[in-house]
Short mmCIF file of C-alpha atoms and ligand atoms in Angstrom, two decimals:
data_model
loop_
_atom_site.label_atom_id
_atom_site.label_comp_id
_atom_site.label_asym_id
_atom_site.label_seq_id
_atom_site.Cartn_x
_atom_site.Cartn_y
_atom_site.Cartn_z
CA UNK A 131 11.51 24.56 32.01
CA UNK A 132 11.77 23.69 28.35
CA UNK A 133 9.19 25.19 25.71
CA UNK A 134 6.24 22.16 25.37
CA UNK A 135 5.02 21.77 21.98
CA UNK A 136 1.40 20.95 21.41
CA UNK A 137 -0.51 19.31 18.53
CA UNK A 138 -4.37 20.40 17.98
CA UNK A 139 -6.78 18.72 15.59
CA UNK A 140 -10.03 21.12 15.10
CA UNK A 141 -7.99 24.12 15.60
CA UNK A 142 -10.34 26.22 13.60
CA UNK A 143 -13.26 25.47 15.51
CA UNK A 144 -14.48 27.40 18.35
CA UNK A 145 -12.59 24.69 21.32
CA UNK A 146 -9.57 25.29 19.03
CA UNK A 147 -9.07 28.68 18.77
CA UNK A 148 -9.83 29.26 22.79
CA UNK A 149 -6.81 26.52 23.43
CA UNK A 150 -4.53 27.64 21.18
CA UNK A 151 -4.98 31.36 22.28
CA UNK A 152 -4.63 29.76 25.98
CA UNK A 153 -1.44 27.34 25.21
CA UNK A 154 0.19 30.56 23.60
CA UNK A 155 -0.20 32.53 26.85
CA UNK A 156 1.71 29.66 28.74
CA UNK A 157 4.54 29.81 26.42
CA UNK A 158 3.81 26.53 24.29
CA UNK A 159 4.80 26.15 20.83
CA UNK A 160 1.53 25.27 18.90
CA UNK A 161 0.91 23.31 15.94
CA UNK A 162 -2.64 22.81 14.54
CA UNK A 163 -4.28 20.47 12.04
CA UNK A 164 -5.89 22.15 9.28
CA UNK A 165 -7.92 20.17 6.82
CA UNK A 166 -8.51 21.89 3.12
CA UNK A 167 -11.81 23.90 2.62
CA UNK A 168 -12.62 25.46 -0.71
CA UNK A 169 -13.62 28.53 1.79
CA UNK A 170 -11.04 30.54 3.04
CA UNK A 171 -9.29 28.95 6.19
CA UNK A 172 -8.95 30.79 8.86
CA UNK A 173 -5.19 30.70 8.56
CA UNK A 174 -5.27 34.20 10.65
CA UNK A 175 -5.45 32.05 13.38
CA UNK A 176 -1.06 32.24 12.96
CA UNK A 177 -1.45 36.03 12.81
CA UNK A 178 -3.94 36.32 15.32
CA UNK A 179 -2.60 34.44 18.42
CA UNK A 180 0.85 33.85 17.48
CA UNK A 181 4.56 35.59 17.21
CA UNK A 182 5.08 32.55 15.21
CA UNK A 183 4.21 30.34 18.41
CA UNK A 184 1.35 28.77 16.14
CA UNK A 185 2.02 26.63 13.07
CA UNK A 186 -0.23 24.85 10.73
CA UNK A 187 -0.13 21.97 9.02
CA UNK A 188 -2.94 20.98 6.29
CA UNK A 189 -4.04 17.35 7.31
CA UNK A 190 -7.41 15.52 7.40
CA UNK A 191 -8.66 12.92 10.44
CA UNK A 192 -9.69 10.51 7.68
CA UNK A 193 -6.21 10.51 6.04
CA UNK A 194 -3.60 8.38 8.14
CA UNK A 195 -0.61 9.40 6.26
CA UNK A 196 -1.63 13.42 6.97
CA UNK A 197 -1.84 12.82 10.30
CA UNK A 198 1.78 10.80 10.84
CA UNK A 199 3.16 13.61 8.60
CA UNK A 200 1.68 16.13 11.13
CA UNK A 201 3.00 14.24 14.52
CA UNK A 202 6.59 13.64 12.49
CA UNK A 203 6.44 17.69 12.12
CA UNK A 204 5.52 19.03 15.24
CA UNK A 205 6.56 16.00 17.63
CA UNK A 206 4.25 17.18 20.30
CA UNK A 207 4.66 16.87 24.31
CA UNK A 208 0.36 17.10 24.34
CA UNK A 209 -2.05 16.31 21.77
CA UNK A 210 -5.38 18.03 22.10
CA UNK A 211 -7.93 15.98 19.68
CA UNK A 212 -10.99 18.51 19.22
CA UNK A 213 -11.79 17.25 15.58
CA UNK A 214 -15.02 16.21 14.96
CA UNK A 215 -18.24 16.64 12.71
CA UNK A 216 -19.65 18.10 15.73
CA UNK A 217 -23.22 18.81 14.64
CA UNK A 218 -25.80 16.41 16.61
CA UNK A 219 -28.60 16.76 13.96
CA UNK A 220 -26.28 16.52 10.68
CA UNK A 221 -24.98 13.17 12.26
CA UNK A 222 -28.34 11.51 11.69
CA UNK A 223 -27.48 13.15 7.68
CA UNK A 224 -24.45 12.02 7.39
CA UNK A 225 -23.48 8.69 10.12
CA UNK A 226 -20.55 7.39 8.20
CA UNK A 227 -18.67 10.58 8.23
CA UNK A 228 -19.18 11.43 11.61
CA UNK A 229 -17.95 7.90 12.30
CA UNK A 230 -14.89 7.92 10.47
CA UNK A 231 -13.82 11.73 11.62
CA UNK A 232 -14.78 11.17 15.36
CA UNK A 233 -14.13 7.46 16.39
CA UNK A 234 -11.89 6.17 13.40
CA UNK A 235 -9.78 9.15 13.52
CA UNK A 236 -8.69 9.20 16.94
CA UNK A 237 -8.03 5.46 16.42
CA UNK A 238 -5.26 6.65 13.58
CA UNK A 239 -4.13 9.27 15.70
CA UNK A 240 -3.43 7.89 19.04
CA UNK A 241 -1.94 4.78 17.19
CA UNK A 242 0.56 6.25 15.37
CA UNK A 243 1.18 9.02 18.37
CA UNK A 244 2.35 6.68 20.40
CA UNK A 245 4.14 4.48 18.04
CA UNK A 246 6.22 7.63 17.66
CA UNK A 247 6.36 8.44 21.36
CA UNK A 248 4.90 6.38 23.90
CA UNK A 249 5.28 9.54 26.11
CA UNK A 250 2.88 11.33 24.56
CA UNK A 251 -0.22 12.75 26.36
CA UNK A 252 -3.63 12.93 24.72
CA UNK A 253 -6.61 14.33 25.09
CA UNK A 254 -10.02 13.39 23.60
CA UNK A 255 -12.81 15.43 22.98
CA UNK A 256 -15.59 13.13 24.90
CA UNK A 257 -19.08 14.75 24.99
CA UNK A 258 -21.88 14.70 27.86
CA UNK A 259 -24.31 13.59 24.37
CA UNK A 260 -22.84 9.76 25.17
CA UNK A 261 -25.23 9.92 28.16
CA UNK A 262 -28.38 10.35 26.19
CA UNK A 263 -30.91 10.31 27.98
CA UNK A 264 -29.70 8.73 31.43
CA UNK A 265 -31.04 10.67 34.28
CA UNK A 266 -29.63 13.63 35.81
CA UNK A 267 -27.25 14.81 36.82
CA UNK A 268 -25.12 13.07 35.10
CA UNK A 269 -21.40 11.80 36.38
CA UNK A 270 -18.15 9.92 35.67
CA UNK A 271 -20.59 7.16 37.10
CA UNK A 272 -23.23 7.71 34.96
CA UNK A 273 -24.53 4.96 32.27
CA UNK A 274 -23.18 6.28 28.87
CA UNK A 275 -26.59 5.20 26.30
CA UNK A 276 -26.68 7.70 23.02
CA UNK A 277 -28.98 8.12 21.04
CA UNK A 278 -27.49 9.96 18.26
CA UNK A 279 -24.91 8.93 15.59
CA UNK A 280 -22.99 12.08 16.73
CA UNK A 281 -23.01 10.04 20.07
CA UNK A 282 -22.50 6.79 19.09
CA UNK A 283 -18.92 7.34 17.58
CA UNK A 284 -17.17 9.70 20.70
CA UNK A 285 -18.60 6.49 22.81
CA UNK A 286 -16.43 4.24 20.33
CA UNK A 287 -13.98 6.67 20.21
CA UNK A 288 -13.90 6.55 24.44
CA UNK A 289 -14.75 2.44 24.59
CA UNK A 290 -12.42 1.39 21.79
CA UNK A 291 -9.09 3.80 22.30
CA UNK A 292 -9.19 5.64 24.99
CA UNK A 293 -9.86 3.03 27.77
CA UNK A 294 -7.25 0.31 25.72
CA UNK A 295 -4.61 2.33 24.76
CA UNK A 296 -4.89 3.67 28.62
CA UNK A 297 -4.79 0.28 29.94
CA UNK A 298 -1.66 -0.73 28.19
CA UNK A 299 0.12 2.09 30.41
CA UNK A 300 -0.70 4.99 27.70
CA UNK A 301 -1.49 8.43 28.97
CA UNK A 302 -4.93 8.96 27.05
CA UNK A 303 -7.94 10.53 29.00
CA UNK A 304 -11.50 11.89 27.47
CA UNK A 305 -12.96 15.25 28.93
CA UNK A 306 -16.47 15.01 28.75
CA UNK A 307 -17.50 18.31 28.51
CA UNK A 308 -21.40 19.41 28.85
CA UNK A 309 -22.06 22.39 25.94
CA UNK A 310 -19.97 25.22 26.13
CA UNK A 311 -20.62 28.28 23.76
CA UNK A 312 -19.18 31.61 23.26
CA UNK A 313 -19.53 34.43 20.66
CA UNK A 314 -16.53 31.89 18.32
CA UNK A 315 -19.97 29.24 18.46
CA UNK A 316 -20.96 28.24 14.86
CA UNK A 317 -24.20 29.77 14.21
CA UNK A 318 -26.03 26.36 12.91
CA UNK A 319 -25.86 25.56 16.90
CA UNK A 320 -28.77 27.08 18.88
CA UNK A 321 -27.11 29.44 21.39
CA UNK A 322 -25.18 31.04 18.75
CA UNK A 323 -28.40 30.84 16.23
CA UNK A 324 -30.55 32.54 18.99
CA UNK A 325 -27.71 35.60 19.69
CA UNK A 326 -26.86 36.34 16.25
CA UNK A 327 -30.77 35.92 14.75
CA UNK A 328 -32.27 37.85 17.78
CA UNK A 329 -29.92 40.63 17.20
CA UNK A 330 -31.03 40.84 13.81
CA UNK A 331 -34.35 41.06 14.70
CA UNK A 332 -33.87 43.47 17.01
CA UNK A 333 -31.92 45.37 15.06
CA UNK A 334 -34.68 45.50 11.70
CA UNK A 335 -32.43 43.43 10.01
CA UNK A 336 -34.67 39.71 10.09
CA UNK A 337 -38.46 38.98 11.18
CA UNK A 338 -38.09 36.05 13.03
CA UNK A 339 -36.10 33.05 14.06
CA UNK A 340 -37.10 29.39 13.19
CA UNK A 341 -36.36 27.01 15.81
CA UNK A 342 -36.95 23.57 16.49
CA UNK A 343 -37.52 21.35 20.30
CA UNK A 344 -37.35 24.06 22.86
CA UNK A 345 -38.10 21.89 25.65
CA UNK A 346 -34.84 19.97 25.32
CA UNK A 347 -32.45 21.50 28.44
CA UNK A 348 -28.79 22.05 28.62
CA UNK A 349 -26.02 22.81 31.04
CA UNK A 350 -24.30 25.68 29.19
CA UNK A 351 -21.00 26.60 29.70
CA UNK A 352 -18.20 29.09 28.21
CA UNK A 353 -15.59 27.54 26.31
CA UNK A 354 -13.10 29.45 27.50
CA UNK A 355 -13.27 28.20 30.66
CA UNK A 356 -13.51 24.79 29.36
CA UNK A 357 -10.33 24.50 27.81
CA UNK A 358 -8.63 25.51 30.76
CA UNK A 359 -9.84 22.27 31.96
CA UNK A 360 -8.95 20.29 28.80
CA UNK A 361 -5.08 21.61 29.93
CA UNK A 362 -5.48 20.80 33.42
CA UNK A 363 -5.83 17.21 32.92
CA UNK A 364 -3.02 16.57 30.80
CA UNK A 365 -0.83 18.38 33.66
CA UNK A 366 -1.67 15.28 36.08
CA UNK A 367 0.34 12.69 36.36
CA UNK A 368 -1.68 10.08 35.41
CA UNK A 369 -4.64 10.29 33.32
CA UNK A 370 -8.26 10.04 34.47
CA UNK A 371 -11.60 11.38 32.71
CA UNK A 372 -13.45 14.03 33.84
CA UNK A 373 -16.99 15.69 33.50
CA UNK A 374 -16.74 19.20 32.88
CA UNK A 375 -20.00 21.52 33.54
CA UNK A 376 -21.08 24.13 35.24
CA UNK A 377 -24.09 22.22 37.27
CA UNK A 378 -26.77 24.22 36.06
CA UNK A 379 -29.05 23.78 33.00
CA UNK A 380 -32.19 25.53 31.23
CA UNK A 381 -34.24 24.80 28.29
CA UNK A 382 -33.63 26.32 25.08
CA UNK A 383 -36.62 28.69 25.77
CA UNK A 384 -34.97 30.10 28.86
CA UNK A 385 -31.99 30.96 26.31
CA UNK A 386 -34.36 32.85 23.69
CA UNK A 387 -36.21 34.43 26.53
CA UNK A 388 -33.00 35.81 28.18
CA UNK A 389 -31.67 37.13 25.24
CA UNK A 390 -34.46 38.78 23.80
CA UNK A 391 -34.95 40.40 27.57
CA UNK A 392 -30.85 41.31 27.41
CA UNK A 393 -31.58 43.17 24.11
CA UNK A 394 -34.21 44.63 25.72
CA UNK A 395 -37.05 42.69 23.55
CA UNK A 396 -38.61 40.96 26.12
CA UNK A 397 -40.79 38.14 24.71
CA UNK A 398 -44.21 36.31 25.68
CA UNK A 399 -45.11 32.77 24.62
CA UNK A 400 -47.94 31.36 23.62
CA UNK A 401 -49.34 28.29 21.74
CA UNK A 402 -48.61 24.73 22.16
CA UNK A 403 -46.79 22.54 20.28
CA UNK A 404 -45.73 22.95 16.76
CA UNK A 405 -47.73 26.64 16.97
CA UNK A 406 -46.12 27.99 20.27
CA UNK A 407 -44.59 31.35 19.21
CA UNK A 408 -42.26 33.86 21.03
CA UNK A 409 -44.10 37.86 20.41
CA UNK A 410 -42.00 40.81 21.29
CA UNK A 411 -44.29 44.01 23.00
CA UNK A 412 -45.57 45.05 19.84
CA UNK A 413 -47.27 41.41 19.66
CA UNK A 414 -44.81 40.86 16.55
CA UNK A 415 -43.59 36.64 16.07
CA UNK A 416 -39.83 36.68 16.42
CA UNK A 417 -39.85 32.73 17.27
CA UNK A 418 -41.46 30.20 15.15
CA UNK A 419 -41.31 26.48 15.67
CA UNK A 420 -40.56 24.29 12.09
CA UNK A 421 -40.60 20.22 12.11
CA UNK A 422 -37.43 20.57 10.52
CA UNK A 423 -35.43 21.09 13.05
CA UNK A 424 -36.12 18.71 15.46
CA UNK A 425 -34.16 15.77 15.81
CA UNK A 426 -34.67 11.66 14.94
CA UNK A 427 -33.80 11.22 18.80
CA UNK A 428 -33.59 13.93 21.16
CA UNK A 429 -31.58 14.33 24.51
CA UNK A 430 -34.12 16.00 26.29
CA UNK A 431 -32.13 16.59 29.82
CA UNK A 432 -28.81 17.27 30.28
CA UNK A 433 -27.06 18.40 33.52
CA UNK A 434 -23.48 18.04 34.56
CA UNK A 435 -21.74 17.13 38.27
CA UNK A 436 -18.41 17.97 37.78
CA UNK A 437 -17.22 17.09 41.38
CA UNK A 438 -14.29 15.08 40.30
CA UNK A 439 -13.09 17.92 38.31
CA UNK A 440 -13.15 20.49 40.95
CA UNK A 441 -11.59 18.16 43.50
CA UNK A 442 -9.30 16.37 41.65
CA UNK A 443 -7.78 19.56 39.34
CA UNK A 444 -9.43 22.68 40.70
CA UNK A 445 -11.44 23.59 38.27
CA UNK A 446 -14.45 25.73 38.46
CA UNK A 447 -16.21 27.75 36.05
CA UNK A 448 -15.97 31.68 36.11
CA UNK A 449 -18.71 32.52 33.67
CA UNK A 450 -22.62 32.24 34.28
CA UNK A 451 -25.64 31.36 31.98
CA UNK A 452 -26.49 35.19 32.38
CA UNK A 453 -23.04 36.40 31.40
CA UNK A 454 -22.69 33.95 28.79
CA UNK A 455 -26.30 35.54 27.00
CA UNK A 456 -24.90 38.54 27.64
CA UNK A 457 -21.13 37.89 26.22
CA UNK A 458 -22.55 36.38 23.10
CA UNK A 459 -25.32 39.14 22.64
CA UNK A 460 -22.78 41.73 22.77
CA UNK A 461 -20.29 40.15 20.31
CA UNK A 462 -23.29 39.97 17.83
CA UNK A 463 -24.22 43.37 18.52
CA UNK A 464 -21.12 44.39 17.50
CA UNK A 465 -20.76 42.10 14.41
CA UNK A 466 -24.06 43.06 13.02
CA UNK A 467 -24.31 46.73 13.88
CA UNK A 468 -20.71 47.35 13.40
CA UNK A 469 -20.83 45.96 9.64
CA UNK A 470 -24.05 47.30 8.84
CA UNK A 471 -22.91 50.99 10.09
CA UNK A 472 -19.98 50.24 7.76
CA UNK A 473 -22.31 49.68 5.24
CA UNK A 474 -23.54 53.07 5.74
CA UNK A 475 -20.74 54.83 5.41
P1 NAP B 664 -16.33 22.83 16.09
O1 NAP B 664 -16.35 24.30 16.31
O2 NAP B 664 -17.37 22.20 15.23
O3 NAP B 664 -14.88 22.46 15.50
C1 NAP B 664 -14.61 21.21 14.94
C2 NAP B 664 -13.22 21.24 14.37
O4 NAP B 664 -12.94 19.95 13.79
C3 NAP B 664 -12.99 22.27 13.26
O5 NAP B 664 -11.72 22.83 13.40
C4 NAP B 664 -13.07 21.42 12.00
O6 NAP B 664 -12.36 21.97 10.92
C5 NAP B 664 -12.38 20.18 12.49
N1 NAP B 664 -12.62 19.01 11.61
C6 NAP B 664 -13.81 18.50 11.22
N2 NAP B 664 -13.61 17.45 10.41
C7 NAP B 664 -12.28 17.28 10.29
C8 NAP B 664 -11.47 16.37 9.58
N3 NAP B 664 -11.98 15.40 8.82
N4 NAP B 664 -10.11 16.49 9.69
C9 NAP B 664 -9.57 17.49 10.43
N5 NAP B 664 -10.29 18.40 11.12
C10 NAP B 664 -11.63 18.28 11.05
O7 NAP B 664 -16.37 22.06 17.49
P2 NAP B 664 -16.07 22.63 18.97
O8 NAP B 664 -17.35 23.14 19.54
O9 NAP B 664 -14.87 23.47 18.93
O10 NAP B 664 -15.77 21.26 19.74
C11 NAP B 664 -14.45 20.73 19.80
C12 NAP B 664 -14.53 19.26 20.13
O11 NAP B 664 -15.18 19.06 21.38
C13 NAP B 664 -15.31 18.42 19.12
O12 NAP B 664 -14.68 17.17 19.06
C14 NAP B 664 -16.68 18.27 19.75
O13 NAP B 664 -17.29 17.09 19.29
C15 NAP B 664 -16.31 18.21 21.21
N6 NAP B 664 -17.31 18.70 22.15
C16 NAP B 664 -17.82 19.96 22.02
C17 NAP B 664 -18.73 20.44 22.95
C18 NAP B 664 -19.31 21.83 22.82
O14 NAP B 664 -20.33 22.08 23.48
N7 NAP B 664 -18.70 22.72 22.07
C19 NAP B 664 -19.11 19.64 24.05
C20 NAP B 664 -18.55 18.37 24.18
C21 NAP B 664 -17.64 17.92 23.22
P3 NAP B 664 -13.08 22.93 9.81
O15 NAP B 664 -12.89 24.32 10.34
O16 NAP B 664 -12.32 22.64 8.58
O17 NAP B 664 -14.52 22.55 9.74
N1 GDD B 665 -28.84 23.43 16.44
C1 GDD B 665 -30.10 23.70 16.75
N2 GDD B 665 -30.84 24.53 15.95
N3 GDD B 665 -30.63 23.15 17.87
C2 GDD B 665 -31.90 23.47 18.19
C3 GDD B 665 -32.69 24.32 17.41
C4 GDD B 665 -32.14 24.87 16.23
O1 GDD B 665 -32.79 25.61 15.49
N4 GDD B 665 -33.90 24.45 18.01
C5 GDD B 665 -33.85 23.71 19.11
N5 GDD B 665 -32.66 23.09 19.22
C6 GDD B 665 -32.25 22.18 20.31
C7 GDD B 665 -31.64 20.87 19.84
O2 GDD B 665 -32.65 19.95 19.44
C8 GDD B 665 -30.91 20.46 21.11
O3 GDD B 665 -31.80 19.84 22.01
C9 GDD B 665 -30.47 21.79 21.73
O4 GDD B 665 -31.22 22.80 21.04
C10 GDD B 665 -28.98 22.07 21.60
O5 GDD B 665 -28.61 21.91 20.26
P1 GDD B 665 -27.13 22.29 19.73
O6 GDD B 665 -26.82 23.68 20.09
O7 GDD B 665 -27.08 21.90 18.29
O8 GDD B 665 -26.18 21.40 20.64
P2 GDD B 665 -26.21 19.85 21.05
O9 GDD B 665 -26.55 19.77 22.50
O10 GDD B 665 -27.02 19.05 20.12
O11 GDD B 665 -24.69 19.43 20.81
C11 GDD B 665 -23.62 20.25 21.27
O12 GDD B 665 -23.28 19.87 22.59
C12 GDD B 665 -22.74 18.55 22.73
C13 GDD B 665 -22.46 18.33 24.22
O13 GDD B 665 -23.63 17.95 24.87
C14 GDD B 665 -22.46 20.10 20.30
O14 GDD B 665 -21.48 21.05 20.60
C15 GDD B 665 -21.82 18.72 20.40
O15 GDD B 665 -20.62 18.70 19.62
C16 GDD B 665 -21.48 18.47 21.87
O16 GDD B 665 -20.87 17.21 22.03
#
């Protein structure tokens, strides 16, 4: 069979690197979209994952002519759109960006895509946040009704390209994926905050962690697993969404608490409210509430059936909520103690 050739937008984010890693292993060539930081990119990405099987190309979903400059390079079989400002709470910050990245971009993208080839398969990043707050669990059936800027433009994005373009014949089709984390998570969302600022504290290195709602629940994934599902439905013949989750959620206190009791710092709450606080045995705080991080609107219960997806492709999860904690608490272990032994030395 000849080599496929993939395009990925938000290649440097966590979704990104897992697919491209994956895509590799099944012999695609692999171009990503990188957009210009003043940081230093993680260009490694090429060195990391590739023999040369992943190229990048600097481009920007807000800039058209980047993006038919990318598609005329790499010419892709599969485009994987993962781009996004994908921070909930900095949406309410900043609406018109996350509009213009996450629903105006894909409209440039999937326009000129299949202007160029009208073969092309895409996939869109759709998120389980365009529910909002429908009830649980929540389905391919379920009313979409966000609450959040964030969720607001993937539901344009879904509404205004995906369902048109697909109607005119196109092969476009959204995954909406519940949360999926993994140690690769930025640390500004809370599993990855928790892991990383729990392992400091446990390690001498930080007091405590502030924290905002901890009521709010989520179905909690690993991302790994969820891009083998982002692959699996551009593989079908014709293209259908599908909810991807693992069918079981817990508040963002059951996260802290299982991570602190994985590190072997098992916590007690106490206090309501604003005051509640997390206390390890020595009846230290290591979790403090602050106003500031709760949300405008909140999605307070999130829980995904993904019965389509294991009929219709196969797919099931491999990794639970416990190994999850435990995969993510033992990459920051390693992160934290390994460069602060180096700093030793
Ligand atoms: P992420 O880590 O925040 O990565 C986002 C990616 O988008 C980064 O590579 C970022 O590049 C890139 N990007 C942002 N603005 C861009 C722009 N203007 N032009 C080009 N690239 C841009 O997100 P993720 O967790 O991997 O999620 C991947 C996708 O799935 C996103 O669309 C997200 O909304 C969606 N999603 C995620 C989840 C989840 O739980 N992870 C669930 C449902 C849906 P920089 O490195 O330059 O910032
Ligand atoms: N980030 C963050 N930081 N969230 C906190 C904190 C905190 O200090 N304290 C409590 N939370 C709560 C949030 O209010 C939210 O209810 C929950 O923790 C999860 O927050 P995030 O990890 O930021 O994820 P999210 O659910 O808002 O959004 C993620 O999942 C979506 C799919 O449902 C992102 O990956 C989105 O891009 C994705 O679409």
């Amino acid at each position: 069979m000849a080599t496929k050739t993939a395009l990925i937008t938000g290649i440097t984010g966590q979704d990104g690197s897992y697919l491209a890693e994956f895509l590799v292993q099944k012999g695609y060539r692999v171009y990503g979209l990188l957009r210009r930081v003043s940081t230093d990119p993680f260009t490694r990405i090429e060195d990391l994952y590739g023999n040369g099987q992943i190229k990048l190309i600097y481009g920007n979903m807000r800039d058209e002519e980047t993006i038919k400059n990318a598609l005329k390079i790499s010419k892709p079989d599969e485009i994987y759109n993962l781009a996004a400002q994908s921070h909930v709470g900095i949406s309410f910050t900043c609406p018109d960006e996350t509009m213009d990245i996450n629903y105006r971009g894909l409209e440039r993208l999937a326009t000129e895509a299949f202007k160029q080839n009208p073969k092309v398969k895409i996939y869109q990043a759709s998120t389980s946040e365009m529910y909002g707050n429908t009830k649980p669990p929540q389905s391919e059936k379920s009313k979409f009704a966000p609450v959040s800027p964030y969720g607001e433009s993937k539901l344009l994005a879904h509404e205004k390209v995906v369902v048109p373009f697909r109607k005119k014949g196109f092969f476009i089709c959204s995954g909406v994926l519940f949360n999926h984390e993994s140690p690769r998570r930025g640390k500004h969302f809370v599993t990855r905050k928790v892991s990383h600022s729990l392992v400091k504290v446990k390690f001498g290195l930080q007091d405590m962690v502030t924290m905002g709602n901890l009521d709010a629940k989520r179905d909690w994934g690993f991302a790994g697993d969820y891009v083998r599902a982002m692959w699996m439905m551009l593989q079908r013949k014709t293209p259908e969404d599908f909810v991807i989750a693992t069918g079981e959620s817990h508040t963002v206190r059951e996260f802290v608490t299982e991570t602190a009791k994985y590190l072997g710092m098992p916590v007690k709450w106490s206090g309501k409210g604003l005051s509640e606080v997390a206390k390890d045995e020595k009846g230290r705080v290591v979790v403090k509430l602050d106003k500031k991080y709760y949300r405008l609107n909140e999605v307070n219960n999130l829980l995904g059936d993904s019965k389509k997806a294991r009929t219709k492709l196969g797919w099931k999860p491999q990794i639970t909520f416990k190994d999850l904690v435990k995969m993510m608490v033992e990459a920051d272990v390693k992160l934290i103690v390994g460069s602060n032994e180096h700093k030793d030395d």
